[in-house]
PDB file of C-alpha atoms in Angstrom:
ATOM      1  CA  MET A   1     119.441 103.350  93.701  1.00 84.00           C
ATOM      2  CA  SER A   2     121.293 103.837  96.957  1.00 94.00           C
ATOM      3  CA  LYS A   3     119.577 103.795 100.166  1.00 95.00           C
ATOM      4  CA  THR A   4     120.440 107.584 100.898  1.00 97.00           C
ATOM      5  CA  GLU A   5     118.950 108.197  97.093  1.00 97.00           C
ATOM      6  CA  ILE A   6     115.933 106.096  98.150  1.00 96.00           C
ATOM      7  CA  LEU A   7     115.616 108.354 101.068  1.00 98.00           C
ATOM      8  CA  LYS A   8     116.386 111.375  99.931  1.00 98.00           C
ATOM      9  CA  SER A   9     113.117 110.842  97.285  1.00 98.00           C
ATOM     10  CA  LYS A  10     110.565 109.814 100.101  1.00 98.00           C
ATOM     11  CA  LEU A  11     111.556 112.780 102.094  1.00 98.00           C
ATOM     12  CA  ILE A  12     111.275 115.277  99.141  1.00 98.00           C
ATOM     13  CA  ALA A  13     107.766 114.033  98.624  1.00 98.00           C
ATOM     14  CA  LEU A  14     106.785 113.744 102.224  1.00 97.00           C
ATOM     15  CA  VAL A  15     108.016 117.713 102.505  1.00 98.00           C
ATOM     16  CA  ASN A  16     105.974 118.506  99.586  1.00 96.00           C
ATOM     17  CA  GLU A  17     102.606 116.381 100.977  1.00 96.00           C
ATOM     18  CA  LEU A  18     103.241 118.652 104.515  1.00 95.00           C
ATOM     19  CA  ASN A  19     103.713 121.790 102.288  1.00 95.00           C
ATOM     20  CA  GLU A  20     100.135 121.057 100.659  1.00 93.00           C
ATOM     21  CA  SER A  21      98.417 120.613 104.052  1.00 86.00           C
ATOM     22  CA  SER A  22     100.223 122.866 106.596  1.00 76.00           C
ATOM     23  CA  THR A  23     100.310 126.794 106.770  1.00 83.00           C
ATOM     24  CA  LEU A  24     103.970 126.072 107.610  1.00 83.00           C
ATOM     25  CA  ILE A  25     106.491 126.433 104.390  1.00 93.00           C
ATOM     26  CA  LEU A  26     109.169 123.006 104.902  1.00 96.00           C
ATOM     27  CA  LYS A  27     112.645 122.697 103.567  1.00 97.00           C
ATOM     28  CA  PHE A  28     114.757 119.620 102.464  1.00 98.00           C
ATOM     29  CA  ASN A  29     118.328 120.143 103.338  1.00 98.00           C
ATOM     30  CA  GLN A  30     120.978 117.803 102.752  1.00 98.00           C
ATOM     31  CA  GLN A  31     124.788 118.035 103.820  1.00 96.00           C
ATOM     32  CA  VAL A  32     127.208 118.473 100.402  1.00 95.00           C
ATOM     33  CA  LYS A  33     129.971 116.432 102.509  1.00 95.00           C
ATOM     34  CA  THR A  34     127.703 114.058 103.908  1.00 95.00           C
ATOM     35  CA  LEU A  35     125.101 113.104 101.498  1.00 96.00           C
ATOM     36  CA  GLU A  36     123.457 110.829 104.680  1.00 96.00           C
ATOM     37  CA  ASN A  37     123.079 114.288 106.915  1.00 97.00           C
ATOM     38  CA  MET A  38     119.295 115.356 105.971  1.00 98.00           C
ATOM     39  CA  SER A  39     116.713 117.018 107.968  1.00 98.00           C
ATOM     40  CA  ILE A  40     113.483 119.129 107.437  1.00 98.00           C
ATOM     41  CA  SER A  41     113.405 122.767 108.838  1.00 97.00           C
ATOM     42  CA  GLY A  42     111.047 125.125 108.934  1.00 96.00           C
ATOM     43  CA  ALA A  43     109.362 124.252 111.993  1.00 95.00           C
ATOM     44  CA  ASN A  44     110.811 124.810 115.703  1.00 95.00           C
ATOM     45  CA  GLY A  45     114.589 123.495 115.226  1.00 95.00           C
ATOM     46  CA  ARG A  46     115.521 120.444 112.883  1.00 97.00           C
ATOM     47  CA  LEU A  47     114.337 117.250 112.468  1.00 98.00           C
ATOM     48  CA  TYR A  48     116.978 114.988 111.255  1.00 98.00           C
ATOM     49  CA  ILE A  49     116.488 111.734 109.158  1.00 98.00           C
ATOM     50  CA  ASN A  50     119.443 109.555 108.511  1.00 97.00           C
ATOM     51  CA  PRO A  51     119.485 106.190 106.429  1.00 97.00           C
ATOM     52  CA  THR A  52     120.929 103.227 108.380  1.00 96.00           C
ATOM     53  CA  ASN A  53     121.470  99.416 107.723  1.00 94.00           C
ATOM     54  CA  VAL A  54     118.195  98.642 109.467  1.00 94.00           C
ATOM     55  CA  GLY A  55     116.278 101.375 108.412  1.00 96.00           C
ATOM     56  CA  TYR A  56     115.899 105.278 109.886  1.00 98.00           C
ATOM     57  CA  ASP A  57     117.358 107.363 112.254  1.00 98.00           C
ATOM     58  CA  VAL A  58     115.328 110.287 113.362  1.00 98.00           C
ATOM     59  CA  SER A  59     116.654 112.753 115.667  1.00 98.00           C
ATOM     60  CA  LEU A  60     115.705 115.887 117.034  1.00 98.00           C
ATOM     61  CA  SER A  61     117.910 119.059 116.419  1.00 96.00           C
ATOM     62  CA  GLY A  62     117.128 122.159 119.174  1.00 95.00           C
ATOM     63  CA  LYS A  63     116.849 122.571 122.715  1.00 94.00           C
ATOM     64  CA  SER A  64     113.063 123.420 122.724  1.00 95.00           C
ATOM     65  CA  LEU A  65     112.563 121.173 119.871  1.00 96.00           C
ATOM     66  CA  GLU A  66     113.821 118.328 122.127  1.00 96.00           C
ATOM     67  CA  GLN A  67     111.816 119.559 125.215  1.00 95.00           C
ATOM     68  CA  ASN A  68     108.483 119.837 122.931  1.00 95.00           C
ATOM     69  CA  LEU A  69     108.811 116.405 121.331  1.00 97.00           C
ATOM     70  CA  HIS A  70     110.893 114.384 123.184  1.00 96.00           C
ATOM     71  CA  ASN A  71     107.767 112.614 125.094  1.00 97.00           C
ATOM     72  CA  ALA A  72     105.825 112.167 122.005  1.00 97.00           C
ATOM     73  CA  PHE A  73     108.342 110.348 120.274  1.00 98.00           C
ATOM     74  CA  LYS A  74     109.001 108.291 123.117  1.00 97.00           C
ATOM     75  CA  THR A  75     104.929 107.268 122.529  1.00 97.00           C
ATOM     76  CA  LEU A  76     105.211 107.195 118.794  1.00 98.00           C
ATOM     77  CA  PHE A  77     108.349 104.614 118.777  1.00 97.00           C
ATOM     78  CA  ASN A  78     107.641 102.860 121.909  1.00 97.00           C
ATOM     79  CA  GLU A  79     110.322 103.275 123.720  1.00 95.00           C
ATOM     80  CA  ASP A  80     112.681 105.944 124.990  1.00 95.00           C
ATOM     81  CA  CYS A  81     115.662 107.390 122.802  1.00 96.00           C
ATOM     82  CA  THR A  82     117.968 105.176 120.923  1.00 96.00           C
ATOM     83  CA  GLY A  83     120.489 107.532 121.851  1.00 94.00           C
ATOM     84  CA  TYR A  84     122.470 110.758 121.101  1.00 95.00           C
ATOM     85  CA  LYS A  85     123.684 111.978 118.132  1.00 95.00           C
ATOM     86  CA  GLN A  86     125.747 114.836 119.627  1.00 91.00           C
ATOM     87  CA  THR A  87     127.835 113.845 122.599  1.00 85.00           C
ATOM     88  CA  ASN A  88     130.547 115.710 124.285  1.00 83.00           C
ATOM     89  CA  ARG A  89     132.362 113.720 126.806  1.00 80.00           C
ATOM     90  CA  ASN A  90     134.413 116.667 128.287  1.00 86.00           C
ATOM     91  CA  THR A  91     131.421 118.295 129.504  1.00 85.00           C
ATOM     92  CA  GLY A  92     129.159 115.319 129.979  1.00 83.00           C
ATOM     93  CA  VAL A  93     126.513 117.417 127.222  1.00 84.00           C
ATOM     94  CA  ILE A  94     124.352 115.062 125.322  1.00 88.00           C
ATOM     95  CA  THR A  95     122.089 116.360 122.803  1.00 92.00           C
ATOM     96  CA  GLN A  96     119.837 115.395 119.612  1.00 96.00           C
ATOM     97  CA  PRO A  97     118.303 112.381 120.926  1.00 97.00           C
ATOM     98  CA  PHE A  98     117.461 109.974 118.083  1.00 97.00           C
ATOM     99  CA  TRP A  99     115.128 107.201 117.388  1.00 98.00           C
ATOM    100  CA  ARG A 100     115.955 104.084 114.904  1.00 98.00           C
ATOM    101  CA  THR A 101     113.038 102.360 113.061  1.00 98.00           C
ATOM    102  CA  ASP A 102     112.460 100.253 109.678  1.00 97.00           C
ATOM    103  CA  ASP A 103     109.070 101.808 109.175  1.00 98.00           C
ATOM    104  CA  PHE A 104     108.742 105.114 106.949  1.00 98.00           C
ATOM    105  CA  SER A 105     105.392 105.448 107.987  1.00 98.00           C
ATOM    106  CA  LEU A 106     106.629 106.265 111.926  1.00 98.00           C
ATOM    107  CA  VAL A 107     109.011 109.041 109.708  1.00 98.00           C
ATOM    108  CA  LYS A 108     106.031 110.385 108.380  1.00 97.00           C
ATOM    109  CA  GLN A 109     104.175 110.611 111.511  1.00 98.00           C
ATOM    110  CA  ALA A 110     107.374 112.205 113.532  1.00 98.00           C
ATOM    111  CA  ALA A 111     107.377 115.118 110.670  1.00 97.00           C
ATOM    112  CA  LEU A 112     103.888 115.413 110.951  1.00 95.00           C
ATOM    113  CA  LEU A 113     104.705 116.089 114.938  1.00 96.00           C
ATOM    114  CA  TYR A 114     107.196 118.520 113.760  1.00 97.00           C
ATOM    115  CA  THR A 115     105.383 120.349 111.379  1.00 94.00           C
ATOM    116  CA  LYS A 116     103.086 121.144 114.870  1.00 92.00           C
ATOM    117  CA  THR A 117     106.119 122.714 117.001  1.00 92.00           C
ATOM    118  CA  LYS A 118     106.119 126.456 115.209  1.00 74.00           C
TER     119      LYS A 118
END
């Protein structure tokens, strides 16, 4: 099983678990062209989780989601963001901060924080 398939099964199980204990209806999403691009939607914005060679990238997509969770994620991952997924060199605009981790329990905690943003 590839790291993408393993992460997909973990995220589907996580979404099901969160849907049982939340009033929100979360949804697992996966791009057809780039299977590594997976996200959870249903609250404010979108929480992206991508497999990497060393674990996972967890990123915040959506301006208000970034504002709501950036500091909470700094605390959760014990560091400022690793980088940004969306950078525009022409305008200097950078969005979608991400944190890299090898600990899936941090991904779970990030998803739980995400559910509280609706």
